[in-house]
Short mmCIF file of C-alpha atoms in Angstrom, two decimals:
data_model
loop_
_atom_site.label_atom_id
_atom_site.label_comp_id
_atom_site.label_asym_id
_atom_site.label_seq_id
_atom_site.Cartn_x
_atom_site.Cartn_y
_atom_site.Cartn_z
CA MET A 1 -15.63 16.82 -50.93
CA LYS A 2 -16.67 20.43 -51.36
CA LEU A 3 -13.90 22.68 -52.68
CA VAL A 4 -14.43 26.34 -51.85
CA MET A 5 -12.49 29.59 -51.86
CA ILE A 6 -12.80 32.36 -49.31
CA MET A 7 -11.79 35.90 -50.28
CA ASP A 8 -10.81 38.03 -47.29
CA LYS A 9 -11.50 41.55 -48.58
CA ARG A 10 -10.01 43.04 -45.40
CA ARG A 11 -6.60 41.74 -46.49
CA CYS A 12 -6.73 42.35 -50.25
CA TYR A 13 -4.86 45.49 -51.34
CA GLY A 14 -5.37 45.17 -55.09
CA CYS A 15 -1.86 44.14 -56.14
CA ASN A 16 -3.27 41.83 -58.86
CA GLY A 17 -0.62 39.23 -58.11
CA CYS A 18 -3.46 36.71 -58.37
CA THR A 19 -4.28 37.91 -61.88
CA VAL A 20 -0.69 37.58 -63.07
CA ALA A 21 -0.18 34.18 -61.39
CA CYS A 22 -3.37 32.85 -62.96
CA LYS A 23 -2.37 34.11 -66.39
CA GLN A 24 1.03 32.44 -66.07
CA ALA A 25 -0.29 29.15 -64.68
CA ASN A 26 -3.09 28.74 -67.21
CA ALA A 27 -1.58 30.51 -70.24
CA THR A 28 -5.01 31.87 -71.04
CA PRO A 29 -5.63 33.35 -74.49
CA PRO A 30 -5.10 37.06 -75.18
CA GLY A 31 -7.48 39.22 -73.20
CA THR A 32 -8.74 36.34 -71.03
CA PHE A 33 -8.32 36.59 -67.27
CA TYR A 34 -9.91 33.90 -65.11
CA THR A 35 -9.48 36.10 -62.05
CA LYS A 36 -9.37 39.86 -61.67
CA THR A 37 -9.61 42.44 -58.90
CA LEU A 38 -11.89 45.44 -59.20
CA THR A 39 -11.33 48.71 -57.36
CA GLU A 40 -14.30 49.94 -55.36
CA GLU A 41 -14.94 53.30 -53.75
CA HIS A 42 -16.93 53.29 -50.52
CA GLY A 43 -18.56 56.36 -48.98
CA LYS A 44 -18.45 59.92 -50.26
CA PHE A 45 -15.61 62.41 -50.43
CA PRO A 46 -13.98 63.46 -48.14
CA ASN A 47 -14.89 60.38 -46.11
CA SER A 48 -14.52 57.84 -48.90
CA LYS A 49 -12.11 54.92 -48.98
CA ILE A 50 -10.88 52.45 -51.55
CA GLY A 51 -11.62 48.73 -51.37
CA TYR A 52 -10.96 45.78 -53.65
CA MET A 53 -13.23 43.09 -55.01
CA PRO A 54 -11.52 39.91 -56.27
CA LEU A 55 -13.66 38.04 -58.81
CA ILE A 56 -13.47 34.49 -60.10
CA CYS A 57 -15.77 31.69 -61.29
CA ASN A 58 -18.02 30.82 -58.36
CA HIS A 59 -18.25 27.09 -59.15
CA CYS A 60 -21.94 27.19 -58.20
CA ASP A 61 -23.90 24.24 -56.86
CA ASP A 62 -26.93 25.38 -58.86
CA ALA A 63 -24.91 26.57 -61.83
CA PRO A 64 -27.03 28.22 -64.54
CA CYS A 65 -24.19 27.67 -67.02
CA VAL A 66 -24.53 23.92 -66.55
CA GLU A 67 -28.31 24.03 -66.87
CA VAL A 68 -28.33 25.83 -70.23
CA CYS A 69 -25.48 23.95 -71.93
CA PRO A 70 -27.10 22.04 -74.84
CA THR A 71 -24.28 19.49 -75.15
CA LYS A 72 -23.56 19.02 -71.43
CA ALA A 73 -20.01 20.26 -72.01
CA SER A 74 -20.34 22.19 -68.74
CA LYS A 75 -20.49 19.84 -65.78
CA LYS A 76 -20.71 19.95 -62.01
CA LEU A 77 -18.15 17.48 -60.62
CA ALA A 78 -18.18 15.51 -57.37
CA ASP A 79 -15.51 17.78 -55.87
CA GLY A 80 -17.85 20.76 -56.14
CA THR A 81 -16.17 22.41 -59.13
CA VAL A 82 -17.73 23.28 -62.47
CA GLN A 83 -15.65 22.28 -65.50
CA VAL A 84 -15.92 22.54 -69.28
CA THR A 85 -15.02 19.68 -71.63
CA ALA A 86 -13.67 21.49 -74.68
CA SER A 87 -14.27 18.57 -77.05
CA GLU A 88 -18.00 18.73 -76.25
CA CYS A 89 -18.34 22.53 -76.43
CA ILE A 90 -19.89 23.94 -79.62
CA GLY A 91 -19.19 27.56 -78.74
CA CYS A 92 -22.83 28.63 -78.62
CA LYS A 93 -22.07 30.98 -75.67
CA GLN A 94 -25.34 30.21 -73.89
CA CYS A 95 -23.38 29.54 -70.71
CA MET A 96 -21.72 32.95 -70.97
CA GLU A 97 -25.13 34.60 -71.14
CA ALA A 98 -26.39 32.57 -68.19
CA CYS A 99 -23.45 33.23 -65.87
CA PRO A 100 -24.36 36.05 -63.45
CA TYR A 101 -20.70 36.60 -62.55
CA ASP A 102 -19.29 37.25 -66.04
CA ALA A 103 -16.78 34.48 -65.39
CA ARG A 104 -16.72 32.69 -68.76
CA PHE A 105 -14.68 33.52 -71.83
CA PHE A 106 -14.83 32.66 -75.51
CA ASN A 107 -11.57 31.50 -77.05
CA SER A 108 -11.08 33.68 -80.11
CA GLU A 109 -8.05 33.66 -82.37
CA ASP A 110 -8.15 37.41 -82.96
CA ALA A 111 -8.44 38.69 -79.37
CA PRO A 112 -6.07 41.57 -78.53
CA THR A 113 -3.00 40.99 -76.35
CA TYR A 114 -1.93 43.16 -73.42
CA TRP A 115 -0.34 45.65 -75.86
CA GLY A 116 -3.35 45.98 -78.15
CA MET A 117 -1.73 43.83 -80.82
CA LYS A 118 -3.67 41.07 -82.56
CA GLY A 119 -2.64 37.49 -81.98
CA GLN A 120 -0.74 35.67 -79.25
CA ASP A 121 2.53 36.49 -77.55
CA ALA A 122 5.34 33.90 -77.37
CA TYR A 123 4.16 32.26 -74.16
CA GLU A 124 0.55 32.10 -75.31
CA LYS A 125 1.67 30.46 -78.56
CA LEU A 126 3.72 27.90 -76.63
CA ARG A 127 0.67 26.70 -74.72
CA SER A 128 -2.07 27.62 -77.17
CA GLY A 129 -3.16 23.99 -77.57
CA GLU A 130 -4.55 24.03 -74.06
CA HIS A 131 -7.35 26.40 -75.11
CA VAL A 132 -9.37 25.30 -78.12
CA SER A 133 -10.43 28.14 -80.40
CA GLY A 134 -14.18 28.45 -80.78
CA THR A 135 -14.96 27.08 -77.32
CA VAL A 136 -15.83 28.62 -73.96
CA ASP A 137 -13.28 28.60 -71.15
CA LYS A 138 -13.22 29.41 -67.44
CA CYS A 139 -11.41 29.05 -64.12
CA THR A 140 -10.97 25.40 -63.09
CA PHE A 141 -9.76 26.12 -59.55
CA CYS A 142 -6.41 25.15 -61.15
CA ALA A 143 -7.34 21.49 -61.71
CA PRO A 144 -3.90 20.60 -63.20
CA ARG A 145 -2.15 22.04 -60.13
CA ARG A 146 -4.53 20.32 -57.73
CA GLU A 147 -3.74 16.98 -59.41
CA LYS A 148 -0.15 17.57 -58.29
CA GLY A 149 -1.17 18.43 -54.76
CA LEU A 150 -0.74 22.17 -55.28
CA PRO A 151 -3.24 24.93 -54.44
CA PRO A 152 -4.62 27.24 -57.13
CA ALA A 153 -1.96 29.65 -58.39
CA CYS A 154 -3.90 32.70 -57.20
CA VAL A 155 -4.02 31.31 -53.65
CA GLU A 156 -0.36 30.37 -53.54
CA THR A 157 0.75 33.75 -54.90
CA CYS A 158 -1.38 36.11 -52.78
CA PRO A 159 1.10 38.04 -50.58
CA ALA A 160 -1.67 39.20 -48.25
CA ILE A 161 -3.04 35.67 -47.72
CA ALA A 162 -6.40 37.06 -48.76
CA ARG A 163 -7.46 33.82 -50.48
CA ILE A 164 -8.12 30.63 -48.56
CA PHE A 165 -8.86 27.41 -50.45
CA GLY A 166 -9.79 23.92 -49.34
CA ASP A 167 -12.37 21.26 -48.63
CA LEU A 168 -15.32 22.65 -46.71
CA ASP A 169 -16.47 19.11 -45.94
CA ASP A 170 -13.30 18.53 -43.90
CA PRO A 171 -13.95 20.10 -40.47
CA LYS A 172 -10.21 20.22 -39.78
CA SER A 173 -9.31 22.15 -42.93
CA GLU A 174 -8.25 25.78 -42.67
CA VAL A 175 -11.09 26.88 -44.90
CA SER A 176 -13.63 25.15 -42.63
CA LYS A 177 -12.21 26.79 -39.52
CA ILE A 178 -12.29 30.24 -41.13
CA PHE A 179 -15.81 29.61 -42.42
CA ARG A 180 -17.05 28.78 -38.93
CA GLN A 181 -15.26 31.74 -37.38
CA TYR A 182 -16.11 34.51 -39.84
CA LYS A 183 -19.23 33.20 -41.60
CA PRO A 184 -18.28 34.62 -45.03
CA LYS A 185 -21.03 35.54 -47.47
CA PRO A 186 -21.46 34.76 -51.19
CA TYR A 187 -21.37 37.43 -53.88
CA ARG A 188 -24.81 38.34 -55.22
CA PRO A 189 -26.72 35.76 -53.14
CA GLU A 190 -29.96 36.94 -54.75
CA GLU A 191 -28.96 34.96 -57.85
CA GLY A 192 -29.65 31.73 -55.95
CA THR A 193 -26.73 29.87 -57.51
CA LYS A 194 -25.27 28.53 -54.23
CA PRO A 195 -21.69 29.55 -55.08
CA SER A 196 -18.50 27.98 -53.77
CA VAL A 197 -16.74 31.33 -53.40
CA PHE A 198 -17.33 33.42 -50.28
CA TYR A 199 -16.26 36.83 -49.02
CA ILE A 200 -15.22 38.24 -45.67
CA GLU A 201 -16.01 41.97 -45.65
#
């Protein structure tokens, strides 16, 4: 099994529904967003146009975050995803420094909320036990949802169907068909990480 996500940038219109859905599904700590969408400007005025760049953990095959972790809390699993075992994480942040995609986050008790206030809001407090303070956290490709047979929240929510998720090793899967048809490219291939997230321009 090789779980991958394809981002179709032609379809994305920057609504950030993925960001909100991810926040709700994972109840991430204040200020932590596993996925986000950046606004890009292409060309020069008056012939410029706006584009959008959705970003997420790339679940790399050659993950530098896994290589530098001194306790092996960061692991590459058989399904192709990279996961963090909180009980083994010592919060040294070496993985954060090693990640070329800025896709890891440190769980801090005093991070600001959406409104600039210190501490957690009601929903974050309700599910705060899912994110251990003093450890590093990241996108899991919604592992708890996948265990229930559901796709990642960002994929299910995207109104433009700009995110396609599935098993690349299954030739009949939608993601495999789209991969063969459009030949999507990884983000920052020069990093040599062999990511599991690809983009259609």
